[in-house]
JSON list of C-alpha atoms in Angstrom, two decimals:
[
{"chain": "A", "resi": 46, "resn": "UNK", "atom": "CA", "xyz": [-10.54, 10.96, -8.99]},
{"chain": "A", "resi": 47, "resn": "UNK", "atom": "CA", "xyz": [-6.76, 11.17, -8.94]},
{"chain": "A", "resi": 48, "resn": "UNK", "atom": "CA", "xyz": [-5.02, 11.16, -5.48]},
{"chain": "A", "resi": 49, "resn": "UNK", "atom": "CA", "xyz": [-1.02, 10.82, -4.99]},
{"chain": "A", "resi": 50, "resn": "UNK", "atom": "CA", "xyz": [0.59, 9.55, -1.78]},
{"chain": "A", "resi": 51, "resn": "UNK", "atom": "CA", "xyz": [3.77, 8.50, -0.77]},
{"chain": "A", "resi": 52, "resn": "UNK", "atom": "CA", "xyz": [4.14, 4.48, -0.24]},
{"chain": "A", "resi": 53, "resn": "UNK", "atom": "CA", "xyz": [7.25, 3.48, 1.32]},
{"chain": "A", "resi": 54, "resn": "UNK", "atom": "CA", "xyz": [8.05, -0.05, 0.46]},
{"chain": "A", "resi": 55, "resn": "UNK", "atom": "CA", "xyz": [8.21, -2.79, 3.37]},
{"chain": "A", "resi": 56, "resn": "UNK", "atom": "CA", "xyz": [9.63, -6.40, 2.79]},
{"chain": "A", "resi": 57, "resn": "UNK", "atom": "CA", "xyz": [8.31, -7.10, 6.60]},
{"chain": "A", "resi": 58, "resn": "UNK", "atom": "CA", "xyz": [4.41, -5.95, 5.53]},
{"chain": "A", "resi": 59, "resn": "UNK", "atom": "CA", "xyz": [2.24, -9.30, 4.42]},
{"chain": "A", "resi": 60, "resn": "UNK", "atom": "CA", "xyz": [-0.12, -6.50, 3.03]},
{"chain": "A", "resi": 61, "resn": "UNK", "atom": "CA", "xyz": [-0.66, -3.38, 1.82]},
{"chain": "A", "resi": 62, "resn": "UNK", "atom": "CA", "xyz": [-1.87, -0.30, 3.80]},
{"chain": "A", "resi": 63, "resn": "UNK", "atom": "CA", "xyz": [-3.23, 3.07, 2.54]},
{"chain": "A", "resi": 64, "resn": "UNK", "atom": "CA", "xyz": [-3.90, 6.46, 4.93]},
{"chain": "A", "resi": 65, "resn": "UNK", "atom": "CA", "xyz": [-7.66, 6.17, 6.38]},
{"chain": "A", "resi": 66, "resn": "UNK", "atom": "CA", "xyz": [-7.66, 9.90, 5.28]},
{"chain": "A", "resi": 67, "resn": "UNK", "atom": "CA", "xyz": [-7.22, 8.87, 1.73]},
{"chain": "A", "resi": 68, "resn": "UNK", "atom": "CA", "xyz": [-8.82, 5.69, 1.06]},
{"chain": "A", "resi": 69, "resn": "UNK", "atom": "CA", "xyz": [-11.77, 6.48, 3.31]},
{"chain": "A", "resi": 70, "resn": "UNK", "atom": "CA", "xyz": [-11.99, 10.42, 3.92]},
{"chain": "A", "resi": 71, "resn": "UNK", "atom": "CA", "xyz": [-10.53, 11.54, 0.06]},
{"chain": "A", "resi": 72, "resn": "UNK", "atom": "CA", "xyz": [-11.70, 8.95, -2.11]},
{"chain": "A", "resi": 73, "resn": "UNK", "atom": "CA", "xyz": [-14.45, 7.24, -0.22]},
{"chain": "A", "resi": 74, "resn": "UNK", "atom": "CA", "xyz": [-13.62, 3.71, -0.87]},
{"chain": "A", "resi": 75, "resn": "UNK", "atom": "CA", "xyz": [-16.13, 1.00, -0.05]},
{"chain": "A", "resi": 76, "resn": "UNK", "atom": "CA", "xyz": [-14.97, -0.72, 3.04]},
{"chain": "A", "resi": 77, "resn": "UNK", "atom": "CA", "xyz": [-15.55, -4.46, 1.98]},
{"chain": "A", "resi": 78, "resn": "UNK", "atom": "CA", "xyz": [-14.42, -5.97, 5.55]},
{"chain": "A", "resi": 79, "resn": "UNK", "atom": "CA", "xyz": [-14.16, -4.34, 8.85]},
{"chain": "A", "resi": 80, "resn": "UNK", "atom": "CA", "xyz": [-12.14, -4.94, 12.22]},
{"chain": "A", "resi": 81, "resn": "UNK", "atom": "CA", "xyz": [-9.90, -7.68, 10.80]},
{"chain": "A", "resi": 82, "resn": "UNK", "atom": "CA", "xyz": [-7.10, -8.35, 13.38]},
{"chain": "A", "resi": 83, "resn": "UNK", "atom": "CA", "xyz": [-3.78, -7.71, 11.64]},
{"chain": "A", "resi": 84, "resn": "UNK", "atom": "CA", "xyz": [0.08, -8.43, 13.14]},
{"chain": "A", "resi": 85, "resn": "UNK", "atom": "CA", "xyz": [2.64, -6.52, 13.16]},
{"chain": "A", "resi": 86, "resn": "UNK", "atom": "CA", "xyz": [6.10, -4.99, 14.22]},
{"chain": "A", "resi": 87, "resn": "UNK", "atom": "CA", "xyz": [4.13, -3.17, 17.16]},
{"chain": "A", "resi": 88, "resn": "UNK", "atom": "CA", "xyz": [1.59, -5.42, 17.83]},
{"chain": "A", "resi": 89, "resn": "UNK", "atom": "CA", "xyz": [-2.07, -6.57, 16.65]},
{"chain": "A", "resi": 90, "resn": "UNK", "atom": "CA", "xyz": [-3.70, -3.79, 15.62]},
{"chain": "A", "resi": 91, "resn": "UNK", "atom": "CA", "xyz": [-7.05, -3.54, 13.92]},
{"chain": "A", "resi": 92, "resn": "UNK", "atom": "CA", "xyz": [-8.10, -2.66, 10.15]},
{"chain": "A", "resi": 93, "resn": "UNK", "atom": "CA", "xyz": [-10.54, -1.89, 8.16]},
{"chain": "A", "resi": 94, "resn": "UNK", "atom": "CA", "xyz": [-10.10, -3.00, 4.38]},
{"chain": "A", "resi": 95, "resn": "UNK", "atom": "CA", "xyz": [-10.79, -1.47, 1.04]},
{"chain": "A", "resi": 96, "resn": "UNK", "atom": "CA", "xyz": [-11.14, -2.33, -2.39]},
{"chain": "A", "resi": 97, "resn": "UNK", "atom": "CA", "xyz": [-9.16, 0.37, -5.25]},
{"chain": "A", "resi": 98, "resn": "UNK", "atom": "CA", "xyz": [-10.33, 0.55, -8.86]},
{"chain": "A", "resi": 99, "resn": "UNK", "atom": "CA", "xyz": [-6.44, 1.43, -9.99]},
{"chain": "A", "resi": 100, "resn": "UNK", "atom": "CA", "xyz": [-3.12, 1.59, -8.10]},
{"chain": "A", "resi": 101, "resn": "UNK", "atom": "CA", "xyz": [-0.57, 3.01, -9.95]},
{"chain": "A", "resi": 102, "resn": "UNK", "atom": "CA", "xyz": [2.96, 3.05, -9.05]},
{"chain": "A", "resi": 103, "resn": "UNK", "atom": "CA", "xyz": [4.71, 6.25, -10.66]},
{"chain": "A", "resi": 104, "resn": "UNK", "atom": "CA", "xyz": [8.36, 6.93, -11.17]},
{"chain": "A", "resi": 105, "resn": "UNK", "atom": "CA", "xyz": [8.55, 10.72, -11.46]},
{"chain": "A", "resi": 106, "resn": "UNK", "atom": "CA", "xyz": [4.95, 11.39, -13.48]},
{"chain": "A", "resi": 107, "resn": "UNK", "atom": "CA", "xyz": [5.78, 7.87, -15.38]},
{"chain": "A", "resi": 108, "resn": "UNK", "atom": "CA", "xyz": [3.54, 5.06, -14.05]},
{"chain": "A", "resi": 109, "resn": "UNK", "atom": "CA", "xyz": [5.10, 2.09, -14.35]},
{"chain": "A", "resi": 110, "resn": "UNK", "atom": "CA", "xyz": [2.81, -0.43, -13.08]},
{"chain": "A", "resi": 111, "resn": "UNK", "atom": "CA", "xyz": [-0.96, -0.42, -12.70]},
{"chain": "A", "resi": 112, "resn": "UNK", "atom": "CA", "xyz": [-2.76, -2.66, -10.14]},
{"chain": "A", "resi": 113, "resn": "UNK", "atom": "CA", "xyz": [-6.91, -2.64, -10.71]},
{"chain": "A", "resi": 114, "resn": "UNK", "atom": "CA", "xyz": [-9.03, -4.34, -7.65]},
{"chain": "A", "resi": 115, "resn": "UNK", "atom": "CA", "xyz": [-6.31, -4.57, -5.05]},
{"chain": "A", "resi": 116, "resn": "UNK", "atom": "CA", "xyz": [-7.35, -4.68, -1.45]},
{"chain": "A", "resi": 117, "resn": "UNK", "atom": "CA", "xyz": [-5.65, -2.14, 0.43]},
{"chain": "A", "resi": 118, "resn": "UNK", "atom": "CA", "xyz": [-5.67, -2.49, 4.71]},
{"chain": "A", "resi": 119, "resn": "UNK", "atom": "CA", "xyz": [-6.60, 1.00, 6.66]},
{"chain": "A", "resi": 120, "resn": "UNK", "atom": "CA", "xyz": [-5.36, 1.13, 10.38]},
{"chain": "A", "resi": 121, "resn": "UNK", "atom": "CA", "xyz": [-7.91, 1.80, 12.77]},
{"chain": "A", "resi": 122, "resn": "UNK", "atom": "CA", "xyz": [-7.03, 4.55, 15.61]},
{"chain": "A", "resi": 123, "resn": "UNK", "atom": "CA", "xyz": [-4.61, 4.44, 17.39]},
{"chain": "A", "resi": 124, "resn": "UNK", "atom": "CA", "xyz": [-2.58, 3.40, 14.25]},
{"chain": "A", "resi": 125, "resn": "UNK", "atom": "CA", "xyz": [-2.48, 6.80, 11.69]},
{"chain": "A", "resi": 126, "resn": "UNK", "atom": "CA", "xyz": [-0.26, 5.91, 8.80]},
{"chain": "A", "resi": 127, "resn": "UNK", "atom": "CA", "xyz": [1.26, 9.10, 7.59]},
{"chain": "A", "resi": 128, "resn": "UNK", "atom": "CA", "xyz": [1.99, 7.09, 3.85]},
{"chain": "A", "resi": 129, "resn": "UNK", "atom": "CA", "xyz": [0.80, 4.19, 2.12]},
{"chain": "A", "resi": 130, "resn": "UNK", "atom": "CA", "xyz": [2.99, 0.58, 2.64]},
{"chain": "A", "resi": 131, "resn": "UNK", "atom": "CA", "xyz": [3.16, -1.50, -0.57]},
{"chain": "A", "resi": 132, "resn": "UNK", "atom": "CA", "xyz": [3.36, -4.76, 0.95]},
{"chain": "A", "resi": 133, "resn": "UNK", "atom": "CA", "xyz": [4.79, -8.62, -0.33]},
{"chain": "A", "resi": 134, "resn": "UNK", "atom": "CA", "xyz": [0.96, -8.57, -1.22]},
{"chain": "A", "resi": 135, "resn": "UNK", "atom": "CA", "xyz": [1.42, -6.21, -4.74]},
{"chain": "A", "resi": 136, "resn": "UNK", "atom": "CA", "xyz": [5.00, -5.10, -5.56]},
{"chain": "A", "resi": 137, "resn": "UNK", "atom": "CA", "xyz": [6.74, -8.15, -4.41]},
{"chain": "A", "resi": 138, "resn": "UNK", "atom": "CA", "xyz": [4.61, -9.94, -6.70]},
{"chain": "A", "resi": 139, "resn": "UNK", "atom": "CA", "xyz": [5.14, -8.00, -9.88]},
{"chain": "A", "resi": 140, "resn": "UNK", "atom": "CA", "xyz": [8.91, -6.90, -9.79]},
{"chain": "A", "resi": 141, "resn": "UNK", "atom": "CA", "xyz": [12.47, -8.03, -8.68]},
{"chain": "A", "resi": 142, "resn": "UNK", "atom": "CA", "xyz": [13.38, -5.90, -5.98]},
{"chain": "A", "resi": 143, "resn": "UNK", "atom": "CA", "xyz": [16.83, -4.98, -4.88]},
{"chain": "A", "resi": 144, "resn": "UNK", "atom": "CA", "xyz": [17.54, -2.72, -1.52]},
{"chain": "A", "resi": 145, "resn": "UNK", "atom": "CA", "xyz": [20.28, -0.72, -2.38]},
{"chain": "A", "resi": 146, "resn": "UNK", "atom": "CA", "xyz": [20.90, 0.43, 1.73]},
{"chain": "A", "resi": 147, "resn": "UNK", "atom": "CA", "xyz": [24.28, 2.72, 0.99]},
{"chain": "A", "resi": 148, "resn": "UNK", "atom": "CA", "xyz": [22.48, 4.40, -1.46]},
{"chain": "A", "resi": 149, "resn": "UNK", "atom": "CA", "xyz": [18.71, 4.59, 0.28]},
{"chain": "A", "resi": 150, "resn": "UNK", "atom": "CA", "xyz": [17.47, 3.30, -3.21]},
{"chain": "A", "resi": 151, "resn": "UNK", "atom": "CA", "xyz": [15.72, 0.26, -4.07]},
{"chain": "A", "resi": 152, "resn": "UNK", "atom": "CA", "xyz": [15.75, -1.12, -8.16]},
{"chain": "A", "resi": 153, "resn": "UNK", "atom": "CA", "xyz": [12.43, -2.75, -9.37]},
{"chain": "A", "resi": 154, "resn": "UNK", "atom": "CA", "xyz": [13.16, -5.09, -12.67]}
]
């Protein structure tokens, strides 16, 4: 099954976070750890944590990078994500990345 979401890209975020109605409600992804602590801007918050066949990160309807068996963190409640954060765990590991803040763009090379 094919699902698109928005992922906002966050130099702060150790890890990478998907929508609990996504991973869990829309594609039913086996939860392979549960209640793990994790830190952040706001506070400790709690997570649940996935396992995805394929990531792929798209530029228009262009992937251009695929990521197969990535862990991907899911907030518990209180915390409702309303995108997914690619985190230093997956994109900061494949590309270059420049924030471009006067133009609200980022570059990947």
């Amino acid at each position: 099954m094919e699902v698109s979401t928005t992922a906002l890209i966050d130099s702060g975020a150790t890890v990478s976070f998907l929508p609990r109605e996504i991973a869990i409600d829309i594609l039913n992804l086996p939860i392979t750890h549960r209640n793990l602590p994790v830190e952040g801007a706001g506070g400790m918050f709690m997570c649940d944590v996935v396992r995805a066949k394929q990531i792929s990160v798209m530029k228009g309807v262009n992937s251009i990078h695929e990521y197969y068996d990535r862990f991907m963190h899911i907030p518990k409640a209180p915390i409702d994500l309303p995108y997914g954060i690619l985190g230093r765990d997956s994109l900061f590991r494949t590309f270059n990345i420049t924030f471009r803040e006067l133009d609200q763009r980022f570059v990947l090379k």
